[in-house]
Short mmCIF file of C-alpha atoms in Angstrom, two decimals:
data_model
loop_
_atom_site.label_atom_id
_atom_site.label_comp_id
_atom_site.label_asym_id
_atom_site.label_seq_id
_atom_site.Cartn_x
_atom_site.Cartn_y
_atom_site.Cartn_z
CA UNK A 1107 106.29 124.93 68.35
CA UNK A 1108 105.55 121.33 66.60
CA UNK A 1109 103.04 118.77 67.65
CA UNK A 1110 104.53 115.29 67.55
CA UNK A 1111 101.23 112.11 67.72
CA UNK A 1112 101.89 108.25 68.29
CA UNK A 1113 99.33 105.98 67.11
CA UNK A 1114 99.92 102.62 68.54
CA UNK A 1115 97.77 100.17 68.14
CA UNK A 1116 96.16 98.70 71.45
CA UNK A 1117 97.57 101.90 73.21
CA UNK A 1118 96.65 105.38 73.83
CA UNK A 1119 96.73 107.89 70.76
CA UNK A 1120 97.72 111.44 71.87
CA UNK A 1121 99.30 114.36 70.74
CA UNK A 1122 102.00 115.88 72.68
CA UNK A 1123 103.56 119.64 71.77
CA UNK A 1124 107.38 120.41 71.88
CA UNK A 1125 109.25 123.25 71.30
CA UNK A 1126 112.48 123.75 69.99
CA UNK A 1127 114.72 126.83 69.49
CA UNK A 1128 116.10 126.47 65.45
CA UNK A 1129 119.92 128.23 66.06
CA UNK A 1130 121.06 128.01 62.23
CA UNK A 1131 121.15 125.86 59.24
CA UNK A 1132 123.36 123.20 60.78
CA UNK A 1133 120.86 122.09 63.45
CA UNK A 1134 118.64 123.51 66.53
CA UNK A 1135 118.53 123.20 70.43
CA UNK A 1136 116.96 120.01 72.29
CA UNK A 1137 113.65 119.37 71.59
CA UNK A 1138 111.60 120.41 75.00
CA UNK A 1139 108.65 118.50 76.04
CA UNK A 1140 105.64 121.16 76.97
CA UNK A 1141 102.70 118.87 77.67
CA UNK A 1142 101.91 115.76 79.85
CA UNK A 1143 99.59 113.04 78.82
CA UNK A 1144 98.55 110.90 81.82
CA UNK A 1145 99.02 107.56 80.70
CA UNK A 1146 99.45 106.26 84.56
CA UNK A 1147 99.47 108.38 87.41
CA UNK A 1148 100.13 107.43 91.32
CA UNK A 1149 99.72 109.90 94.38
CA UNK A 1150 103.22 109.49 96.32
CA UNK A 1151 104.88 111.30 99.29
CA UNK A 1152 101.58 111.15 101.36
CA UNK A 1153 99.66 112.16 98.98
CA UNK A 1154 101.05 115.39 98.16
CA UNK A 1155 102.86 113.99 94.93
CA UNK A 1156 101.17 113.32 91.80
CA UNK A 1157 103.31 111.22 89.31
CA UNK A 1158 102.25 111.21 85.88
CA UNK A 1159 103.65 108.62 83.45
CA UNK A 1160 103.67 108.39 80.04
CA UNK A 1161 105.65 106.89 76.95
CA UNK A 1162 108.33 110.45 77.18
CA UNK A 1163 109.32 109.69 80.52
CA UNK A 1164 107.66 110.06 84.12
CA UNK A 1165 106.66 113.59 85.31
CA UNK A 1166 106.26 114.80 88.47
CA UNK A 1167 103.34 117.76 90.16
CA UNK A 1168 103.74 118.73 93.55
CA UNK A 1169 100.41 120.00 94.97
CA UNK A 1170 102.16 122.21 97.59
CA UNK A 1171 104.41 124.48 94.55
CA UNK A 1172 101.80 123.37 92.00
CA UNK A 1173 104.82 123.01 90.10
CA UNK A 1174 105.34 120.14 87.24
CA UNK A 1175 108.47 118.80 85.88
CA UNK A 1176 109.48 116.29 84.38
CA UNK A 1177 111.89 113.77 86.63
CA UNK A 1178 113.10 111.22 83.82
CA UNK A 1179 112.48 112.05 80.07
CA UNK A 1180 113.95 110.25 76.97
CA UNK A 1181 116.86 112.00 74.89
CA UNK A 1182 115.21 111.24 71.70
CA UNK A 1183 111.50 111.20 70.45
CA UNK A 1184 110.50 107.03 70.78
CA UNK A 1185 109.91 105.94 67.54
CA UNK A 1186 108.57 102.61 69.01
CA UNK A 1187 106.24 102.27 72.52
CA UNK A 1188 104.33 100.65 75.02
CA UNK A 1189 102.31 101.55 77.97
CA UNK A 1190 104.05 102.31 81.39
CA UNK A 1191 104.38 99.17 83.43
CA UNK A 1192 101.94 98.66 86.31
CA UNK A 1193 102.83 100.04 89.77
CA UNK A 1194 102.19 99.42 93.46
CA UNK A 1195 102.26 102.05 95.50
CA UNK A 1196 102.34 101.98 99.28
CA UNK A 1197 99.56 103.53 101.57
CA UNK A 1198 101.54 106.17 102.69
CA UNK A 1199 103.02 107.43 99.24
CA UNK A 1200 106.75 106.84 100.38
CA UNK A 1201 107.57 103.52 98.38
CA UNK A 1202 106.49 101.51 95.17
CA UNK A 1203 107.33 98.32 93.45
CA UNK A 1204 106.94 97.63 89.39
CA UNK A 1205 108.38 94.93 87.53
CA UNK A 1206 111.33 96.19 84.91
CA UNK A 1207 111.76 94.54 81.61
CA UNK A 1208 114.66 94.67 79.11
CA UNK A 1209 114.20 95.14 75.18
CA UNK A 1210 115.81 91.20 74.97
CA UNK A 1211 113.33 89.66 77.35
CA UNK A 1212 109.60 90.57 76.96
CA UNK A 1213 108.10 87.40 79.13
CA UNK A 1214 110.20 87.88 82.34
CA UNK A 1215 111.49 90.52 84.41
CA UNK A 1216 112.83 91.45 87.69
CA UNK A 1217 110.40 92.68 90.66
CA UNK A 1218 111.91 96.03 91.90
CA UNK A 1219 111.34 98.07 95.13
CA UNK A 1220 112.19 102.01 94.92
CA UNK A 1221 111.58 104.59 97.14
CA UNK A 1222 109.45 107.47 95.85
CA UNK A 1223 111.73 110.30 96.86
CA UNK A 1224 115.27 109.09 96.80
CA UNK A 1225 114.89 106.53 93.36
CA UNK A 1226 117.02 104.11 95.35
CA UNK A 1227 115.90 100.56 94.31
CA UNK A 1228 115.92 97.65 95.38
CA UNK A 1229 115.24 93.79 94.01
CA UNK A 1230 113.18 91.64 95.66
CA UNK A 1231 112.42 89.19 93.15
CA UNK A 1232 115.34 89.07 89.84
CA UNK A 1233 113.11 86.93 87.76
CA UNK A 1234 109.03 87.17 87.56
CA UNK A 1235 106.71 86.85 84.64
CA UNK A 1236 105.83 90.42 83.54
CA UNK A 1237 102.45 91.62 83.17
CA UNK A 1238 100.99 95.48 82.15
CA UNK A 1239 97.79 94.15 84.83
CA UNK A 1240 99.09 94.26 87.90
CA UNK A 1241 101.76 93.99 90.10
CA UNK A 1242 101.98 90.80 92.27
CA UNK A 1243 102.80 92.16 95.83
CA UNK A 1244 100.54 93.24 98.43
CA UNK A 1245 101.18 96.27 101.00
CA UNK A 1246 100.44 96.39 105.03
CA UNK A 1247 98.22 99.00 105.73
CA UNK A 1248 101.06 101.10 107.42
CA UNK A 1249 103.17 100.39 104.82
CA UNK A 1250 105.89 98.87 106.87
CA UNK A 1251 105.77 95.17 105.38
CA UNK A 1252 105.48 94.01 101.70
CA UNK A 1253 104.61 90.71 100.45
CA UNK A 1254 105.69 89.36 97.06
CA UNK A 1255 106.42 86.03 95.57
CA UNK A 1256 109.02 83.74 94.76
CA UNK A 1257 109.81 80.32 93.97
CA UNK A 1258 106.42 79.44 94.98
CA UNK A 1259 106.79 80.83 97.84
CA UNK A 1260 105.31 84.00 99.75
CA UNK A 1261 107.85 86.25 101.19
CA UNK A 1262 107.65 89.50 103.17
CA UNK A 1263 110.44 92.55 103.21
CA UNK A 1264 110.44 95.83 105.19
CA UNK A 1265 111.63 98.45 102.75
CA UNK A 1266 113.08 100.94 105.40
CA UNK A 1267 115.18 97.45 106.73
CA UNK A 1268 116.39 97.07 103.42
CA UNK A 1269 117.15 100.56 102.77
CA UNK A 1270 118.92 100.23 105.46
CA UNK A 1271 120.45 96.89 104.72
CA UNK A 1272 119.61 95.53 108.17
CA UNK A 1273 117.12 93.27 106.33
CA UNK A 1274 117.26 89.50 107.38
CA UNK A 1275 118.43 87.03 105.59
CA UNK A 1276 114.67 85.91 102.71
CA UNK A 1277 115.01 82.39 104.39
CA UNK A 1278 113.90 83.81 107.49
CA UNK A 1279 110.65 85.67 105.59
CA UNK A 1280 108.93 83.04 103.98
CA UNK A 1281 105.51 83.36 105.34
CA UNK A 1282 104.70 79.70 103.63
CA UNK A 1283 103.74 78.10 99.84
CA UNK A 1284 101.92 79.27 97.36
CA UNK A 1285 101.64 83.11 94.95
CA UNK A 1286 100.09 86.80 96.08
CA UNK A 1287 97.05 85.67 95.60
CA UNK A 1288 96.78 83.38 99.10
CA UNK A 1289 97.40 86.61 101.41
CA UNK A 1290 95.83 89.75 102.32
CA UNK A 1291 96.16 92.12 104.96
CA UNK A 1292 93.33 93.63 107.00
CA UNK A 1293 92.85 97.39 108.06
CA UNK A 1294 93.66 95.40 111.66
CA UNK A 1295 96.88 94.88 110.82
CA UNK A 1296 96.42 91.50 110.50
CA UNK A 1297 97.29 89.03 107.81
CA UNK A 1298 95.39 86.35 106.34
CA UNK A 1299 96.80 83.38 104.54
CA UNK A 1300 95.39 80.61 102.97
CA UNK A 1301 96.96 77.19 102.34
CA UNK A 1302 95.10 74.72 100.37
CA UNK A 1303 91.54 74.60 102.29
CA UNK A 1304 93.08 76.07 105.80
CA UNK A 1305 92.64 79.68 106.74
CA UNK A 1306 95.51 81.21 108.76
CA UNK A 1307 95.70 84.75 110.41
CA UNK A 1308 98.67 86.81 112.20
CA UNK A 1309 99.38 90.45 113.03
CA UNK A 1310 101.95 91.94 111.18
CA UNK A 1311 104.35 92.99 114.47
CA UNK A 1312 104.47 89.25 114.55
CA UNK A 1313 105.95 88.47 111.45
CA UNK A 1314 109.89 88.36 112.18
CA UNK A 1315 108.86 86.69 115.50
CA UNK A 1316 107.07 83.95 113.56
CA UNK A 1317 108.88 83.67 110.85
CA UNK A 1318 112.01 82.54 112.94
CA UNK A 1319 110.18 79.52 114.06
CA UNK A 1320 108.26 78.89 110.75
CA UNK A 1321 109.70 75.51 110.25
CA UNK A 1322 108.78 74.35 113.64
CA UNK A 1323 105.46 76.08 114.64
CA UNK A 1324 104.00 77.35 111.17
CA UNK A 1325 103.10 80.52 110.33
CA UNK A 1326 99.70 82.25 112.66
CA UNK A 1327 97.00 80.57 114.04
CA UNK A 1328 94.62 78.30 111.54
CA UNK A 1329 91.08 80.36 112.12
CA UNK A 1330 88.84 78.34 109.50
CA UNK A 1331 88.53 76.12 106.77
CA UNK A 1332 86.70 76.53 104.08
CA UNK A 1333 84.17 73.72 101.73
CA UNK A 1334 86.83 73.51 98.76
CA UNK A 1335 90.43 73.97 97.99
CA UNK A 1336 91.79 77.58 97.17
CA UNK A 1337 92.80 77.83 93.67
CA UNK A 1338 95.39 80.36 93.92
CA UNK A 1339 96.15 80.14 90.14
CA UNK A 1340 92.26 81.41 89.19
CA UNK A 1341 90.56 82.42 92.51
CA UNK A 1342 91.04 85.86 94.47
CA UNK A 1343 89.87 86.13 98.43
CA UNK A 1344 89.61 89.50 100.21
CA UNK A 1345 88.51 89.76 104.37
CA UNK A 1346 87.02 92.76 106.69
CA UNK A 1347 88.62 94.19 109.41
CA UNK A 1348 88.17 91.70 112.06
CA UNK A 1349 88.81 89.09 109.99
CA UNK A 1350 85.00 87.90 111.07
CA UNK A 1351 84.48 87.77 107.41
CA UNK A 1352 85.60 86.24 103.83
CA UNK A 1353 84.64 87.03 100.29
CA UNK A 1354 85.96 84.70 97.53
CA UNK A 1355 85.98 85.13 93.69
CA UNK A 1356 86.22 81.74 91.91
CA UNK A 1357 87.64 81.85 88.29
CA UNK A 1358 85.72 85.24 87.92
CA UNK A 1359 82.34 83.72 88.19
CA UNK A 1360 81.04 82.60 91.34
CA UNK A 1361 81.20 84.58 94.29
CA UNK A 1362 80.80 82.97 97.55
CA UNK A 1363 80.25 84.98 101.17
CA UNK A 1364 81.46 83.74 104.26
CA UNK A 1365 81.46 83.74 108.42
CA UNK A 1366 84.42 83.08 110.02
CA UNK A 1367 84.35 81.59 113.93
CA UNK A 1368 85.97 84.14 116.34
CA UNK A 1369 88.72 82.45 118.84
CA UNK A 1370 87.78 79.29 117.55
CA UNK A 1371 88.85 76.61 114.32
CA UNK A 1372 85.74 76.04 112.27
CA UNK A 1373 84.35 75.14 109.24
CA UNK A 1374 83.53 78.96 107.69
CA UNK A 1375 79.65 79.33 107.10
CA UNK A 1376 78.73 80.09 103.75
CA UNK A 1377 76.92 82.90 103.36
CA UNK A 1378 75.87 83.10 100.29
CA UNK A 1379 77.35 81.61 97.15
CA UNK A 1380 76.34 82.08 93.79
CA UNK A 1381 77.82 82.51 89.80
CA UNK A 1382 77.17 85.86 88.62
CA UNK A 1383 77.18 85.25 84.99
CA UNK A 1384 75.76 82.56 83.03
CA UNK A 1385 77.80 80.04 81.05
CA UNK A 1386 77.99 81.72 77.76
CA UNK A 1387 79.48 85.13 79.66
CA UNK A 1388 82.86 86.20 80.92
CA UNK A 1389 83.70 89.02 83.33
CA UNK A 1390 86.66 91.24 82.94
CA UNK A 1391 87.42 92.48 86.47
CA UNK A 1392 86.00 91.72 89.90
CA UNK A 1393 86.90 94.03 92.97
CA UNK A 1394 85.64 93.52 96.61
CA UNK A 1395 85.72 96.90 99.03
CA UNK A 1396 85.16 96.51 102.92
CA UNK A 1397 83.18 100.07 104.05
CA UNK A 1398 85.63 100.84 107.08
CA UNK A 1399 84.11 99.94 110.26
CA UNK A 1400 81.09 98.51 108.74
CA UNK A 1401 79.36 95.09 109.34
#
């Protein structure tokens, strides 16, 4: 038994033990990997899943056998590492996307789809500017639409079409201009999408329907506008379940509240809008959560 530590600077420093089986002079068996540091972790397969990832490969614990193995593990010990990319996982557990990288190209990479149990993947984007924050796609609720970006464009794919391969054609799933950041979906299955200053909505089952016609009709029904232009570059949005109701994060430091008209196109009532820090301060993160079925 050996114990084998990374130290990487602006990374986790753990210590992992192996063990090895030493047959003669000339050499020994493979090294085998005994522990699991949880660098990342996801709950897949409805939830009874846990993968664990770390810089020796990604491991996974079923709950059910409350076995662990590990599913992909490197040959050698890496001499050199970074953190495991970012993942989005889908409500129900059965799909994820990540963006992979290559040793030659640190800046970009491509924006893959894979399903949790079979591997299969799946491209939905081949060129996207890689980040270790966050992945930029957003999931339906029942996990039967994704949205991602591209071209400056927002785009929408059903990953059991394109498993598949009875997906349509991307043309035909552009749900308008603009990055991830200008949609969300509610627990309502509807969508929200904002353009400029315009608030849109739509429900999901309508998507293909809609998206058909885009070119003509546009995509949902405009619901509100708001005071100012959306910055989709520096502000985030998030709605309730109706949508009745809009929360928007400028540039990390205002937050401003808002009513939105039911069955009618209005100007959106502020709320309340306020900064949260003062000049001289900077947040990190800001998240917004919607208690289900509350007001």
């Amino acid at each position: 038994l050996y114990i084998a530590e990374h130290k990487v600077p602006g990374n986790f420093s753990y210590k992992s033990v192996f063990r090895t089986q030493i047959k003669d002079s000339s050499g020994s068996e493979k090294n085998q990997l005994l522990t699991c540091f949880p660098e990342s972790m996801e709950l897949i397969s409805g939830n009874s899943v846990l993968q664990i990832r770390n810089r020796y490969g990604t491991a996974l614990y079923s709950f059910a056998s409350s076995n662990l193995y590990y599913l992909q593990q490197r040959e050698q010990l890496p001499l050199f590492t970074a953190r495991p990319v970012p993942v989005a996982v889908s409500p129900n557990g059965k799909w994820f996307c990540f963006i992979r990288h290559s040793s030659s190209d640190f800046v970009n990479g491509t924006l893959m789809l894979q399903n949790a149990e079979t591997r299969e993947a799946f491209v939905l984007n081949p060129n996207v500017p890689f980040s270790y924050k966050e992945v930029p796609v957003k999931w339906s609720p029942d996990s039967s639409t994704v949205l991602y970006e591209k071209n400056g464009r927002i785009c929408f794919a059903n990953p059991d079409a394109m498993q598949r391969k009875v997906q349509l054609d991307e043309k035909f799933r552009v749900i308008g201009r603009g990055n991830i950041n200008c949609v969300n979906f509610t627990r309502s299955q509807q969508l929200v999408y904002i353009d400029y200053d315009i608030v849109y909505a739509l429900n999901v089952s309508e998507l293909y329907t809609m998206a058909l016609y885009s070119s003509y009709i546009g995509m949902g029904a405009a619901i509100a506008r708001l005071p100012y232009a959306f910055n989709n570059q520096k502000d985030r949005f998030s709605v309730n379940d109706d949508p009745s109701q809009l929360f928007v994060i400028q540039n990390n430091k205002t937050v401003s509240y808002y009513a939105l008209s039911q069955g009618k196109f209005a100007r959106a009532e502020i709320l309340y809008s306020q900064p949260v820090v003062d000049s001289q301060a900077n947040v990190l993160a800001m998240s917004v959560t919607w208690p289900e079925g509350k007001k």
